[in-house]
Coordinates of C-alpha atoms and ligand atoms in Angstrom, one line a residue:
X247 CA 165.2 100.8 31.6
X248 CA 162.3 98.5 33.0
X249 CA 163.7 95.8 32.1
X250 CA 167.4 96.7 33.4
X251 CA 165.9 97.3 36.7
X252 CA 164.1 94.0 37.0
X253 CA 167.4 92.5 35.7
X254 CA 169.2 94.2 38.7
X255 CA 166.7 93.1 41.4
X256 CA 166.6 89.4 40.2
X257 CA 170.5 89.0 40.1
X258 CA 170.4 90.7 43.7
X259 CA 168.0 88.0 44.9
X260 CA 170.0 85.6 43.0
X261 CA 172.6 87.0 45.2
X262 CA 170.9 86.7 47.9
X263 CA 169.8 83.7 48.1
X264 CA 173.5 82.3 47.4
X265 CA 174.8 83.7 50.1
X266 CA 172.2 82.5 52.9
X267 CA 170.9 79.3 51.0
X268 CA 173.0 77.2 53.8
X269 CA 170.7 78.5 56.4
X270 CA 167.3 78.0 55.1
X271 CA 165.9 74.4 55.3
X272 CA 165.2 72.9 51.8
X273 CA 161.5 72.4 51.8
X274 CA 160.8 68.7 49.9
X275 CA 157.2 68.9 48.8
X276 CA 157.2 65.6 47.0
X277 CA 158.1 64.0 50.1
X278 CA 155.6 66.3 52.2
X279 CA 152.9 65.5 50.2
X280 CA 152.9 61.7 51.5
X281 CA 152.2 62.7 54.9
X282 CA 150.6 66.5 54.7
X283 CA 152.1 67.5 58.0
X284 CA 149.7 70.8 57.5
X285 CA 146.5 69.2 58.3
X286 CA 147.9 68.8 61.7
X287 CA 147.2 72.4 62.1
X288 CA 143.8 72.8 60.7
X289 CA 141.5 73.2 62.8
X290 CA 137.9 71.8 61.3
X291 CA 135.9 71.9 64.7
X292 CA 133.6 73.8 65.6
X293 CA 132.0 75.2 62.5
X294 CA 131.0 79.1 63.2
X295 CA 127.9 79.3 63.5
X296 CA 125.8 80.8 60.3
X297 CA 124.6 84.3 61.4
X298 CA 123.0 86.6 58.7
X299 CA 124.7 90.7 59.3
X300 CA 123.1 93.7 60.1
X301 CA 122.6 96.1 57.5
X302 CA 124.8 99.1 59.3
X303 CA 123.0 99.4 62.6
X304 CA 119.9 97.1 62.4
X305 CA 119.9 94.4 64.5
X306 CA 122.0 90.7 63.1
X307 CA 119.6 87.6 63.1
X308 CA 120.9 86.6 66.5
X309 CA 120.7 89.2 68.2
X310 CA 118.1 89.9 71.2
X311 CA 116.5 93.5 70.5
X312 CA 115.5 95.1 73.6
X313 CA 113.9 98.1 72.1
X314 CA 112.4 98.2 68.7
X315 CA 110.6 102.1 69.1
X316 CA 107.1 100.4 70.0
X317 CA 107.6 99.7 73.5
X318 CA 109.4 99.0 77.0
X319 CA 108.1 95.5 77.4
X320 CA 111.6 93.8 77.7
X321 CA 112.7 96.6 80.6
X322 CA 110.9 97.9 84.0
X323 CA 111.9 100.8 87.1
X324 CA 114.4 99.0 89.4
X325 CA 113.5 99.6 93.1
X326 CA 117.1 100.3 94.0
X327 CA 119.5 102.9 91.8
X328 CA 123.6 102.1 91.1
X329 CA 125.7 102.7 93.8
X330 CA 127.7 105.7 93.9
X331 CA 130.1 104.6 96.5
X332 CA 131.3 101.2 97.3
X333 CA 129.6 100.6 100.6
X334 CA 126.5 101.6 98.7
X335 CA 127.2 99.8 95.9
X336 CA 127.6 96.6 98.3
X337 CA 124.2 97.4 100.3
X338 CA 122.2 97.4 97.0
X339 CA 123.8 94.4 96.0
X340 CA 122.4 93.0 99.3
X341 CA 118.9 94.3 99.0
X342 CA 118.6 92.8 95.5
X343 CA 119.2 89.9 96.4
X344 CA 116.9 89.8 99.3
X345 CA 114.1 92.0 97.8
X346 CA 113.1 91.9 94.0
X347 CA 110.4 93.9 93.4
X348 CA 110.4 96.1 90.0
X349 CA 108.0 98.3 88.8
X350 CA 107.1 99.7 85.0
X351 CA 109.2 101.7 83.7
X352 CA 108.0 105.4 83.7
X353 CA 110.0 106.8 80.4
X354 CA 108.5 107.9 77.4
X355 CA 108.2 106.2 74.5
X356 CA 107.3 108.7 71.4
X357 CA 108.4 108.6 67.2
X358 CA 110.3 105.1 67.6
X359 CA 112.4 106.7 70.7
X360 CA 112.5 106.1 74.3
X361 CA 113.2 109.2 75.8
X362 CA 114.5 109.5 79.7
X363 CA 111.8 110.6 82.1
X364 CA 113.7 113.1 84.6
X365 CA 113.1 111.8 88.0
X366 CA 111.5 109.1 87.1
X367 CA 113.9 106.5 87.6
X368 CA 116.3 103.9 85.2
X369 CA 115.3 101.8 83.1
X370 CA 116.6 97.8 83.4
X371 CA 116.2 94.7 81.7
X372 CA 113.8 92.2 82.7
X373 CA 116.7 89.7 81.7
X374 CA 120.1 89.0 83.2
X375 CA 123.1 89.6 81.5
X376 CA 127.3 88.5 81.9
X377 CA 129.2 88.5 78.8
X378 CA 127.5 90.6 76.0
X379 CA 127.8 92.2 72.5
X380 CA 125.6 95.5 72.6
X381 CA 124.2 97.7 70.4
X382 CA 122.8 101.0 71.6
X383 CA 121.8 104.5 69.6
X384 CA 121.6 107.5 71.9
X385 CA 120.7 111.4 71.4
X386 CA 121.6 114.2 73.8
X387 CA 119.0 116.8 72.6
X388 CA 120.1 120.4 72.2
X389 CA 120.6 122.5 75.5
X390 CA 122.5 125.7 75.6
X391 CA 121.9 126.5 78.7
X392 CA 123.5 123.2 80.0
X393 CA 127.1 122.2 80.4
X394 CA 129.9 119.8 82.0
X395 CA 128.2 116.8 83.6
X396 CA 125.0 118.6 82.9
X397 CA 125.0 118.6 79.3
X398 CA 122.7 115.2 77.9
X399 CA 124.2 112.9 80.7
X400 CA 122.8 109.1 81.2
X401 CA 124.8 106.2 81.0
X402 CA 124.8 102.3 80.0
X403 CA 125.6 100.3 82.8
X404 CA 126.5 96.5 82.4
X405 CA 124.7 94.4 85.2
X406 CA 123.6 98.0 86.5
X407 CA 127.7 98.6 87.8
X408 CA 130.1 98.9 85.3
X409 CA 129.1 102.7 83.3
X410 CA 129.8 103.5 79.5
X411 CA 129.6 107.4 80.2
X412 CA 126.8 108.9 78.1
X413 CA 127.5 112.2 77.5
X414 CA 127.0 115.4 75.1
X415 CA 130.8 115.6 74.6
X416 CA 131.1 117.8 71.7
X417 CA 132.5 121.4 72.7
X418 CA 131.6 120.4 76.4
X419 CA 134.0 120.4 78.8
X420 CA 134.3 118.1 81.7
X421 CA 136.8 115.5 83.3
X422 CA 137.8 113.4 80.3
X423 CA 137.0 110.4 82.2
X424 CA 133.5 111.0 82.4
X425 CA 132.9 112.3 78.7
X426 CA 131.2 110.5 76.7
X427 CA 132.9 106.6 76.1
X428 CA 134.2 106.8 79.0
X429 CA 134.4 103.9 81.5
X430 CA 133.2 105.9 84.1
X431 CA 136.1 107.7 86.4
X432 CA 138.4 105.0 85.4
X433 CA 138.9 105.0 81.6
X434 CA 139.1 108.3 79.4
X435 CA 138.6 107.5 75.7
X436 CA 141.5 107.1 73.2
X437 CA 139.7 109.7 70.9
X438 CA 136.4 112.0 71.2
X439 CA 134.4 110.5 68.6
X440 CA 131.3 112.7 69.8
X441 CA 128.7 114.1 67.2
X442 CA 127.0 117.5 68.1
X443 CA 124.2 117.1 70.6
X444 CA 121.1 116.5 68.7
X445 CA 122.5 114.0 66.3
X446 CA 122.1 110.4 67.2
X447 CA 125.0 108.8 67.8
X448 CA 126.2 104.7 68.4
X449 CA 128.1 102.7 71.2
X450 CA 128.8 98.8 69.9
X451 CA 130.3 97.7 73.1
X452 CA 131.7 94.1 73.8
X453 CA 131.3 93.6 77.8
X454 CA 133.6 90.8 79.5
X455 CA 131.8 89.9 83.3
X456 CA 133.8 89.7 86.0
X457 CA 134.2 86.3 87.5
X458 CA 134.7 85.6 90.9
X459 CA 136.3 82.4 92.7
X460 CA 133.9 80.5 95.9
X461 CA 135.3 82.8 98.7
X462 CA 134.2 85.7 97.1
X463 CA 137.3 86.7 95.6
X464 CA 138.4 88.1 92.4
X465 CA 138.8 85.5 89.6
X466 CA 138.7 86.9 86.2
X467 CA 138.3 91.3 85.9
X468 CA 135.6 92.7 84.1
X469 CA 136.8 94.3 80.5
X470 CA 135.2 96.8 78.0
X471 CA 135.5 97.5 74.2
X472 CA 133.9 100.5 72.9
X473 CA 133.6 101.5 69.4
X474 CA 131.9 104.9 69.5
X475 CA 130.1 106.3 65.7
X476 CA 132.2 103.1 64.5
X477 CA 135.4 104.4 66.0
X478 CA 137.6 102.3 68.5
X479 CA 137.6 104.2 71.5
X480 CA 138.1 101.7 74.8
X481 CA 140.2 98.7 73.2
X482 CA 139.5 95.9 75.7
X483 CA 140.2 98.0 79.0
X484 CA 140.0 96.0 82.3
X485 CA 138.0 97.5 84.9
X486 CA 139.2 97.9 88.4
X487 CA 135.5 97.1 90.0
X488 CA 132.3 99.2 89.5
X489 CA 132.0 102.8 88.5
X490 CA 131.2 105.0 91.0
X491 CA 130.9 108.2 91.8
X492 CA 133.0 108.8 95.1
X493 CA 135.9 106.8 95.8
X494 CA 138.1 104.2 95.0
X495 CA 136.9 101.1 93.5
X496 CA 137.0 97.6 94.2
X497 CA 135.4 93.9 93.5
X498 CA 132.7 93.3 95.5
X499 CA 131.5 89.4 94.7
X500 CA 128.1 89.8 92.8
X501 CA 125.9 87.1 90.2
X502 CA 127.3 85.8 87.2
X503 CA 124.5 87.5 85.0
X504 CA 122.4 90.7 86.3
X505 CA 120.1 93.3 84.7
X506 CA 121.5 96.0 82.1
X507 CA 120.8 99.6 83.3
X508 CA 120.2 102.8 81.3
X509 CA 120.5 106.1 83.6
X510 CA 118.1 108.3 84.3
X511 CA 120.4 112.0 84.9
X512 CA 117.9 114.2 84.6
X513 CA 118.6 114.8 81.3
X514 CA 116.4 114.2 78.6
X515 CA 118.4 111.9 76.2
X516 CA 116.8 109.7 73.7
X517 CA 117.3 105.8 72.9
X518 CA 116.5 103.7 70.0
X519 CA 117.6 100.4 68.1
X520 CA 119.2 99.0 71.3
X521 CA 120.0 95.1 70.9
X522 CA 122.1 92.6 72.5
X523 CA 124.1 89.1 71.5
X524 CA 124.8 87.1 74.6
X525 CA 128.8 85.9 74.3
Ligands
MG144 MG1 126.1 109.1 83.3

């Protein structure tokens, strides 16, 4: 029976082929092979560069870690919060610029974790950033009494504008574009990847910078990938200026490369194994 089938499904090919043969080029190989029109399309230059993986979470060999659990060294208190409006957003910009005086960062660091000090301010990079692979393990502790916004809230902003929500979004209900993954107020997630509060959970987040021509205006958008627990969540969504809390947003010209921001919300969410691959 095998073989009667096989039989079938070679004459029908046989068929086939007979039947369209006059439309499909005859490929000579003997004469190819004197000329190998194929290398034309290899591409041999540049080599990839040799990087060594991380094994699951931890950090790949060229990667900058920004916290290892020991300390806070490579992050300080910005003088000046995110904007939550655009005019604000463009006056901190300004005073930034003008005035940049930082102080030490103020959260605790305890069992490998940095853990958000309520009321005591962000945390930022002492180094700039534009284009970025990032790494970052987070942990909304158990609340019950909390809920919607209120529930384990901080938030990853690149060059201290554009938000990843961070959120305790299992069972919590709130807007679904401020859950957790979400690109603050302007992207909701393709899925809810959330684990319960109190289980640590991953972003790996690839962050595009905007670019922005002489005059000040718009060159290139900003775009965001964000795989949440491992799961694709924000596939390469552009960004229609920073992510603020009232209003509509805009561009507003700003540096190539600025500082990475983690929120303080009054919430006590934890941090560990944060690291960073410059693109
Ligand atoms: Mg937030």
């Amino acid at each position: 029976m095998k073989n009667l089938t096989t039989t079938l499904l070679l004459l029908s090919f046989c068929a086939g082929t007979s039947l369209f043969a006059q439309d499909i080029p005859v490929i000579d190989w003997e004469e190819l092979q004197k000329t190998s029109p194929w290398k034309a399309s290899e591409q041999w230059e540049p080599v990839p560069p040799k990087v060594t993986p991380g094994f699951i979470t931890a950090p790949p060999s060229d990667a900058l870690v920004l916290f290892d659990g020991k300390d806070l060294s490579k992050w300080h208190k910005p003088k000046y919060p995110y904007g939550v409006r655009m005019d604000h957003v463009e006056g901190i910009l300004a005073a930034k610029k003008k005035d940049t005086e930082v102080f030490p960062p103020e959260w605790t660091v305890k069992d490998g974790m940095a853990i958000v000090k309520p009321g005591g301010g962000h945390l930022e990079t002492n180094q700039a950033f534009g284009d970025v692979q990032l790494h970052i393990e987070w942990l909304s502790p158990v609340d019950p009494g909390k809920k919607d916004q209120g529930y384990g809230n901080s938030g990853v902003f690149f060059m201290g504008l554009y938000e990843v929500q961070i959120l305790n979004s299992y069972e919590n209900k709130t807007y679904p574009n401020g859950q957790a993954g979400s690109l603050y107020k302007q992207a909701i997630p393709l899925v809810n990847a959330s684990r319960p509060p109190g289980e640590w959970q991953a972003y790996d987040i690839v962050f595009d910078a905007p670019e922005f021509n002489e005059d000040g205006s718009l060159k290139e958008a900003a775009y965001i990938t964000v795989f949440h627990n491992g799961v694709l969540i924000q596939n390469h969504v552009r960004l229609e200026g920073p992510c603020i809390y009232i209003g509509k947003p805009h561009y507003t010209p700003h540096a190539a490369k600025l500082p990475l921001l983690l929120q303080d919300h009054s919430d006590l969410v934890r941090y560990r194994n944060i690291w960073i691959r410059e693109l």
